[in-house]
Structures are given as C-alpha cells and as structure tokens.
C-alpha cells in the first residue's frame, strides 16, 4: 500500500511539473512575440497624403494660398507620422491625418466639400486595413462631420462594407460620431463654384456634367501608411465632383477603385475623375500588377497613371506605399497637393516640376 501511495505521489508531481513547464514555455513564447514587436525600433514606417490633383500651378495659386496649403499638409501628415512613430497603427494614422484635412475648407472633403447640382453636400469616404483586408465605405452622406470616421465604423462595427445616404446616417447615430447640419458644409466658395459651373454647363448638349478641368481641380484627400508592425492602410474622403446629379457616386468610397490596401502588396489612394477610376479599378489594378506581374510599386503606379488611365480618358493622381516603405506619388495633371514623411524627413510638393 505504501508503494502504491508513493507511486501515486511521484505521478502527481511529474504531471504538475509538466504543466508548469508547458505554461512557462507558453509565457516565454508570448514574451518572445512581444519582444520581437518591441525589438523593431528600426522597422520601416511611413506615410503619404494627397489633397487633390488638377490645374494646380504656381501661377494659379496666390502666395498666401500656397502657404495655407503647405501648412495644412504639414500639420496633417505630421499628426500621422507622430502616431506611427509612437507605434500606432496604420489605420489610426490614416484616419487621424484625414480628419485634419476634412476639417479644413481648403480641400474637397469634409468642411470644404464641393456641392451637387442642387447645391447640397453629398460626401463619400472609404478606409481599408491591409492586414485583414477589412474595409468600410460611405457615400452620399451630409450630416457626418468626418465621413472617414463613419467609414471606419462601417469597417469595424458593421457586417457591411459600403453604406449609403439615409441608411448610413441612421447607422452613424448608433456610433459615437460628431453630427452636423448639412449647412455646415455649404461654404460661400463652393456655392460660387457650383453656380459658375452650372452656368457654363447650360449651353452644353451633354446630359451629364463634364468636369470643368481647365482651371479647376479635384480636391479629394487621401492617405496611405505603413506602420512599424508592417501593416498597411489606405483612406480617401471627398465631396465628389462639383455639380454632380442623381446621387452620383465616384471612386472614393469604392474599395478597389479609389482606395485599396493589402499587406502583400501596397496601399493606394486616388484622386481624379472618378468614373474613369471606377472603370479602371485603379487602386486594385496597381495591387494586382504587383501581385500577379511582379511589378515594383513605382512601375505599377506609373503604368496605371501614365498609360492605362489616359487611354480611357482619365485624369488624376495616385499616392501609394508598399510594405518596405517604398512610396509613389504620380499624377497626369499639372499638379497634385502631396506630402510624404519617411525616415523623419518631411516632403511637401504641389506642382509638376518640383
Ligand atoms: N475622385 C473624386 C470623385 O470622382 C473626385 C476627386 O478626386 O476630387 O468623386
């Protein structure tokens, strides 16, 4: 009996030792994972933004306006860079950076959104997480101060990818978002713009508006980022195109057209004549050229912006970043408001030759 008791005690001891070892090795595995994240102070990270493309030339901008754009681009991208530098996620950097541009009347997004034929705001936005391929978009909203935040809520807290109009606004009320009266978006500048373009269109035969490119611009805002964990994200926010009718939706809220992110390839945000970006599935096309054809980020972006889009008739620009921190900022218009923050170096440009 004594022997049986001894055997039983030895057995219990050995099982408990094994369990302790297992849990120790589990916790040391966890430790390794956590350490390896922290042990990456030199992991590449970076952020790129655009504030629209079009007839942006030195001659078309006053010195004070040029300074104002410069300052706002700098403020927005510095915010995103700080988030990334402190170990924040690419998604958060994209969202917060875009918020700053949405709150400025300088860009065609949020406060400065262009107006429809009925002189009303109808805003679009989308965001995509390259790690999970999760995405959210909203279109035709007029009571959400920062549409990119609603796109984020669609991505994170709904079973859907794209919500529109009234339904999107009902969903917004269930989230903790800042709501505004549509009049918040109706600025004197955009009222004047839409009235001018409506007059110019009066004598034209087209049953659809044609963007008055000469002298005007696409002012959509976009951001792409790579965080220290190697995750990519992209976001785009816009008022669409001046004088749009019939609930028109452009490329900006469409995943794959105006916005796309995939850790395996790149993160992309576009600005330009949305119908052509939708038809060219521009943002996804750039990712696909990298994934299936082995093109570099720069080659893929250049092929789409300088070959494929012009063949269709599309004008505009693209910003993109890949998982190594390579970036591209290309456009087939005279200018594009753009900035990049890489390796503690801030770069802000507007015109073609800079
Ligand atoms: N792409 C946007 C749209 O077509 C316009 C812009 O980029 O400003 O709605």
Short mmCIF file of N, CA, C and O in Angstrom, two decimals, residues 6-88:
data_model
loop_
_atom_site.label_atom_id
_atom_site.label_comp_id
_atom_site.label_asym_id
_atom_site.label_seq_id
_atom_site.Cartn_x
_atom_site.Cartn_y
_atom_site.Cartn_z
N UNK A 6 3.27 5.92 -2.82
CA UNK A 6 4.49 6.59 -3.29
C UNK A 6 4.43 6.80 -4.80
O UNK A 6 4.72 7.89 -5.33
N UNK A 7 4.02 5.71 -5.50
CA UNK A 7 3.92 5.78 -6.97
C UNK A 7 2.94 6.89 -7.38
O UNK A 7 3.20 7.69 -8.30
N UNK A 8 1.81 6.96 -6.63
CA UNK A 8 0.77 7.96 -6.95
C UNK A 8 1.32 9.38 -6.75
O UNK A 8 1.14 10.26 -7.58
N UNK A 9 2.08 9.57 -5.67
CA UNK A 9 2.66 10.89 -5.38
C UNK A 9 3.66 11.29 -6.46
O UNK A 9 3.67 12.44 -6.94
N UNK A 10 4.51 10.33 -6.89
CA UNK A 10 5.50 10.62 -7.94
C UNK A 10 4.81 11.01 -9.23
O UNK A 10 5.18 11.98 -9.92
N UNK A 11 3.72 10.28 -9.55
CA UNK A 11 2.95 10.54 -10.78
C UNK A 11 2.38 11.96 -10.78
O UNK A 11 2.50 12.71 -11.75
N UNK A 12 1.75 12.31 -9.60
CA UNK A 12 1.17 13.66 -9.48
C UNK A 12 2.22 14.74 -9.65
O UNK A 12 2.03 15.73 -10.35
N UNK A 13 3.37 14.52 -9.03
CA UNK A 13 4.46 15.50 -9.08
C UNK A 13 4.92 15.70 -10.52
O UNK A 13 5.11 16.83 -10.99
N UNK A 14 5.05 14.57 -11.25
CA UNK A 14 5.58 14.69 -12.60
C UNK A 14 4.58 15.39 -13.51
O UNK A 14 4.93 16.21 -14.34
N UNK A 15 3.23 15.09 -13.32
CA UNK A 15 2.22 15.78 -14.15
C UNK A 15 2.25 17.28 -13.88
O UNK A 15 2.26 18.09 -14.80
N UNK A 16 2.34 17.63 -12.57
CA UNK A 16 2.32 19.06 -12.25
C UNK A 16 3.56 19.77 -12.79
O UNK A 16 3.51 20.90 -13.25
N UNK A 17 4.73 19.03 -12.78
CA UNK A 17 5.95 19.63 -13.35
C UNK A 17 5.77 19.90 -14.83
O UNK A 17 6.13 20.95 -15.35
N UNK A 18 5.17 18.89 -15.53
CA UNK A 18 4.99 19.04 -16.98
C UNK A 18 4.14 20.27 -17.28
O UNK A 18 4.42 21.04 -18.19
N UNK A 19 3.04 20.42 -16.47
CA UNK A 19 2.13 21.55 -16.71
C UNK A 19 2.83 22.88 -16.47
O UNK A 19 2.67 23.82 -17.23
N UNK A 20 3.66 22.90 -15.40
CA UNK A 20 4.39 24.15 -15.13
C UNK A 20 5.31 24.48 -16.30
O UNK A 20 5.38 25.61 -16.77
N UNK A 21 5.99 23.42 -16.80
CA UNK A 21 6.91 23.65 -17.92
C UNK A 21 6.17 24.20 -19.13
O UNK A 21 6.61 25.13 -19.78
N UNK A 22 4.96 23.55 -19.41
CA UNK A 22 4.18 23.97 -20.58
C UNK A 22 3.81 25.45 -20.47
O UNK A 22 3.99 26.22 -21.38
N UNK A 23 3.27 25.81 -19.23
CA UNK A 23 2.82 27.19 -19.11
C UNK A 23 4.00 28.14 -19.14
O UNK A 23 3.91 29.25 -19.65
N UNK A 24 5.17 27.66 -18.62
CA UNK A 24 6.35 28.53 -18.70
C UNK A 24 6.74 28.75 -20.16
O UNK A 24 7.04 29.84 -20.59
N UNK A 25 6.70 27.62 -20.93
CA UNK A 25 7.14 27.78 -22.31
C UNK A 25 6.15 28.64 -23.08
O UNK A 25 6.52 29.43 -23.93
N UNK A 26 4.82 28.51 -22.75
CA UNK A 26 3.83 29.37 -23.41
C UNK A 26 4.11 30.84 -23.12
O UNK A 26 4.14 31.67 -24.01
N UNK A 27 4.36 31.12 -21.80
CA UNK A 27 4.57 32.53 -21.47
C UNK A 27 5.88 33.02 -22.05
O UNK A 27 5.99 34.17 -22.43
N UNK A 28 6.89 32.10 -22.19
CA UNK A 28 8.12 32.61 -22.79
C UNK A 28 7.92 32.82 -24.29
O UNK A 28 8.50 33.72 -24.88
N UNK A 29 6.99 31.99 -24.91
CA UNK A 29 6.68 32.25 -26.32
C UNK A 29 6.05 33.63 -26.47
O UNK A 29 6.40 34.40 -27.33
N UNK A 30 5.07 33.90 -25.57
CA UNK A 30 4.38 35.19 -25.61
C UNK A 30 5.40 36.32 -25.47
O UNK A 30 5.38 37.29 -26.18
N UNK A 31 6.31 36.10 -24.53
CA UNK A 31 7.35 37.09 -24.28
C UNK A 31 8.13 37.36 -25.56
O UNK A 31 8.35 38.51 -25.93
N UNK A 32 8.48 36.24 -26.27
CA UNK A 32 9.26 36.39 -27.50
C UNK A 32 8.49 37.25 -28.50
O UNK A 32 9.04 38.15 -29.10
N UNK A 33 7.16 36.93 -28.63
CA UNK A 33 6.38 37.68 -29.61
C UNK A 33 6.35 39.16 -29.25
O UNK A 33 6.60 40.01 -30.09
N UNK A 34 6.08 39.42 -27.95
CA UNK A 34 6.02 40.82 -27.53
C UNK A 34 7.37 41.50 -27.72
O UNK A 34 7.46 42.61 -28.23
N UNK A 35 8.44 40.79 -27.37
CA UNK A 35 9.78 41.37 -27.54
C UNK A 35 10.07 41.65 -29.00
O UNK A 35 10.64 42.68 -29.34
N UNK A 36 9.70 40.69 -29.85
CA UNK A 36 10.09 40.89 -31.24
C UNK A 36 9.37 42.11 -31.82
O UNK A 36 9.89 42.76 -32.70
N UNK A 37 8.17 42.43 -31.31
CA UNK A 37 7.49 43.65 -31.76
C UNK A 37 8.29 44.86 -31.27
O UNK A 37 8.60 45.76 -32.03
N UNK A 38 8.68 44.78 -29.97
CA UNK A 38 9.41 45.91 -29.40
C UNK A 38 10.84 46.01 -29.96
O UNK A 38 11.41 47.08 -30.00
N UNK A 39 11.34 44.85 -30.36
CA UNK A 39 12.72 44.87 -30.86
C UNK A 39 12.83 45.37 -32.29
O UNK A 39 13.72 44.98 -33.01
N UNK A 40 11.86 46.13 -32.73
CA UNK A 40 11.93 46.58 -34.11
C UNK A 40 11.97 48.10 -34.18
O UNK A 40 11.16 48.70 -34.88
N UNK A 41 12.86 48.74 -33.43
CA UNK A 41 12.85 50.19 -33.49
C UNK A 41 13.18 50.70 -34.89
O UNK A 41 12.79 51.79 -35.26
N UNK A 42 13.89 49.86 -35.66
CA UNK A 42 14.26 50.31 -36.99
C UNK A 42 13.32 49.82 -38.07
O UNK A 42 13.63 49.91 -39.25
N UNK A 43 12.19 49.24 -37.66
CA UNK A 43 11.23 48.76 -38.67
C UNK A 43 10.81 49.96 -39.51
O UNK A 43 10.54 51.04 -38.98
N UNK A 44 10.74 49.77 -40.83
CA UNK A 44 10.35 50.92 -41.66
C UNK A 44 8.91 51.31 -41.40
O UNK A 44 8.06 50.46 -41.16
N UNK A 45 8.65 52.60 -41.41
CA UNK A 45 7.27 53.09 -41.37
C UNK A 45 7.23 54.37 -42.18
O UNK A 45 8.27 55.00 -42.41
N UNK A 46 6.05 54.72 -42.65
CA UNK A 46 5.97 55.93 -43.45
C UNK A 46 4.54 56.28 -43.80
O UNK A 46 3.62 55.47 -43.63
N UNK A 47 4.37 57.50 -44.28
CA UNK A 47 3.02 57.99 -44.56
C UNK A 47 3.06 58.96 -45.75
O UNK A 47 4.02 59.71 -45.91
N UNK A 48 2.04 58.88 -46.57
CA UNK A 48 1.94 59.75 -47.75
C UNK A 48 0.50 60.28 -47.81
O UNK A 48 -0.44 59.55 -47.50
N UNK A 49 0.35 61.54 -48.21
CA UNK A 49 -1.01 62.10 -48.36
C UNK A 49 -1.15 62.82 -49.70
O UNK A 49 -0.16 63.25 -50.30
N UNK A 50 -2.40 62.96 -50.14
CA UNK A 50 -2.69 63.88 -51.24
C UNK A 50 -3.87 64.75 -50.85
O UNK A 50 -4.68 64.37 -50.00
N UNK A 51 -3.93 65.92 -51.49
CA UNK A 51 -5.05 66.83 -51.23
C UNK A 51 -5.71 67.21 -52.54
O UNK A 51 -6.25 68.30 -52.68
N UNK A 52 -5.64 66.26 -53.52
CA UNK A 52 -6.28 66.50 -54.80
C UNK A 52 -5.29 66.83 -55.90
O UNK A 52 -4.17 67.29 -55.64
N UNK A 53 -5.72 66.56 -57.14
CA UNK A 53 -4.88 66.84 -58.32
C UNK A 53 -5.67 67.76 -59.25
O UNK A 53 -6.83 68.03 -59.01
N UNK A 54 -5.04 68.26 -60.31
CA UNK A 54 -5.74 69.11 -61.27
C UNK A 54 -4.86 70.25 -61.74
O UNK A 54 -3.63 70.14 -61.75
N UNK A 55 -5.52 71.37 -62.11
CA UNK A 55 -4.75 72.52 -62.60
C UNK A 55 -4.17 73.31 -61.44
O UNK A 55 -4.57 74.43 -61.16
N UNK A 56 -3.21 72.68 -60.78
CA UNK A 56 -2.54 73.32 -59.65
C UNK A 56 -1.18 73.78 -60.17
O UNK A 56 -0.28 72.96 -60.39
N UNK A 57 -1.07 75.06 -60.44
CA UNK A 57 0.20 75.60 -60.96
C UNK A 57 0.61 76.78 -60.09
O UNK A 57 -0.22 77.37 -59.39
N UNK A 58 1.87 77.11 -60.19
CA UNK A 58 2.42 78.24 -59.42
C UNK A 58 1.60 79.51 -59.70
O UNK A 58 1.27 80.28 -58.81
N UNK A 59 1.24 79.67 -61.00
CA UNK A 59 0.52 80.88 -61.41
C UNK A 59 -0.91 80.89 -60.87
O UNK A 59 -1.50 81.97 -60.68
N UNK A 60 -1.48 79.69 -60.65
CA UNK A 60 -2.90 79.66 -60.24
C UNK A 60 -3.08 79.80 -58.73
O UNK A 60 -4.21 79.91 -58.25
N UNK A 61 -1.99 79.78 -57.98
CA UNK A 61 -2.11 79.90 -56.52
C UNK A 61 -1.44 81.17 -56.03
O UNK A 61 -0.29 81.44 -56.37
N UNK A 62 -2.16 81.95 -55.22
CA UNK A 62 -1.52 83.14 -54.63
C UNK A 62 -0.50 82.66 -53.58
O UNK A 62 -0.58 81.51 -53.11
N UNK A 63 0.41 83.52 -53.22
CA UNK A 63 1.43 83.15 -52.22
C UNK A 63 0.78 82.75 -50.90
O UNK A 63 1.20 81.79 -50.26
N UNK A 64 -0.29 83.49 -50.54
CA UNK A 64 -0.91 83.18 -49.24
C UNK A 64 -1.63 81.85 -49.27
O UNK A 64 -1.62 81.09 -48.30
N UNK A 65 -2.25 81.53 -50.44
CA UNK A 65 -2.94 80.24 -50.55
C UNK A 65 -1.93 79.10 -50.58
O UNK A 65 -2.12 78.06 -49.95
N UNK A 66 -0.84 79.32 -51.28
CA UNK A 66 0.22 78.29 -51.32
C UNK A 66 0.72 78.00 -49.91
O UNK A 66 0.88 76.85 -49.50
N UNK A 67 0.88 79.06 -49.14
CA UNK A 67 1.36 78.91 -47.75
C UNK A 67 0.33 78.16 -46.91
O UNK A 67 0.67 77.27 -46.12
N UNK A 68 -0.94 78.50 -47.13
CA UNK A 68 -2.01 77.84 -46.36
C UNK A 68 -2.06 76.34 -46.66
O UNK A 68 -2.19 75.52 -45.75
N UNK A 69 -1.94 75.98 -47.95
CA UNK A 69 -1.92 74.55 -48.31
C UNK A 69 -0.71 73.85 -47.69
O UNK A 69 -0.80 72.76 -47.15
N UNK A 70 0.43 74.53 -47.79
CA UNK A 70 1.67 73.98 -47.26
C UNK A 70 1.52 73.68 -45.77
O UNK A 70 1.87 72.59 -45.29
N UNK A 71 0.97 74.64 -45.05
CA UNK A 71 0.83 74.48 -43.59
C UNK A 71 -0.13 73.36 -43.23
O UNK A 71 0.11 72.58 -42.32
N UNK A 72 -1.25 73.29 -43.96
CA UNK A 72 -2.25 72.25 -43.62
C UNK A 72 -1.74 70.86 -43.96
O UNK A 72 -1.95 69.91 -43.21
N UNK A 73 -1.06 70.74 -45.11
CA UNK A 73 -0.50 69.43 -45.48
C UNK A 73 0.52 69.00 -44.42
O UNK A 73 0.57 67.85 -44.01
N UNK A 74 1.32 69.96 -43.98
CA UNK A 74 2.36 69.69 -42.98
C UNK A 74 1.72 69.26 -41.65
O UNK A 74 2.14 68.28 -41.03
N UNK A 75 0.69 70.00 -41.24
CA UNK A 75 0.02 69.67 -39.97
C UNK A 75 -0.59 68.26 -40.03
O UNK A 75 -0.42 67.46 -39.10
N UNK A 76 -1.27 67.97 -41.14
CA UNK A 76 -1.96 66.67 -41.25
C UNK A 76 -0.97 65.52 -41.25
O UNK A 76 -1.11 64.56 -40.47
N UNK A 77 0.04 65.60 -42.08
CA UNK A 77 0.95 64.45 -42.20
C UNK A 77 1.82 64.31 -40.94
O UNK A 77 2.20 63.20 -40.56
N UNK A 78 2.10 65.42 -40.28
CA UNK A 78 2.90 65.34 -39.05
C UNK A 78 2.14 64.58 -37.97
O UNK A 78 2.73 63.84 -37.18
N UNK A 79 0.83 64.77 -37.94
CA UNK A 79 -0.01 64.05 -36.98
C UNK A 79 0.11 62.53 -37.23
O UNK A 79 0.34 61.75 -36.32
N UNK A 80 -0.04 62.16 -38.51
CA UNK A 80 0.04 60.73 -38.85
C UNK A 80 1.41 60.16 -38.56
O UNK A 80 1.55 59.04 -38.03
N UNK A 81 2.44 60.93 -38.87
CA UNK A 81 3.81 60.46 -38.63
C UNK A 81 4.07 60.23 -37.14
O UNK A 81 4.71 59.26 -36.75
N UNK A 82 3.53 61.14 -36.33
CA UNK A 82 3.70 61.02 -34.87
C UNK A 82 3.05 59.73 -34.36
O UNK A 82 3.61 59.01 -33.54
N UNK A 83 1.85 59.45 -34.87
CA UNK A 83 1.13 58.23 -34.47
C UNK A 83 1.98 56.99 -34.83
O UNK A 83 2.17 56.09 -34.01
N UNK A 84 2.51 56.99 -36.03
CA UNK A 84 3.30 55.83 -36.48
C UNK A 84 4.59 55.72 -35.69
O UNK A 84 5.01 54.63 -35.29
N UNK A 85 5.22 56.84 -35.44
CA UNK A 85 6.48 56.87 -34.70
C UNK A 85 6.32 56.30 -33.29
O UNK A 85 7.18 55.61 -32.77
N UNK A 86 5.15 56.59 -32.70
CA UNK A 86 4.85 56.08 -31.35
C UNK A 86 4.29 54.67 -31.34
O UNK A 86 3.78 54.21 -30.34
N UNK A 87 4.35 54.01 -32.49
CA UNK A 87 3.91 52.61 -32.55
C UNK A 87 2.43 52.44 -32.84
O UNK A 87 1.91 51.32 -32.75
N UNK A 88 1.74 53.51 -33.21
CA UNK A 88 0.31 53.41 -33.55
C UNK A 88 0.11 52.68 -34.87
O UNK A 88 1.05 52.46 -35.63
#
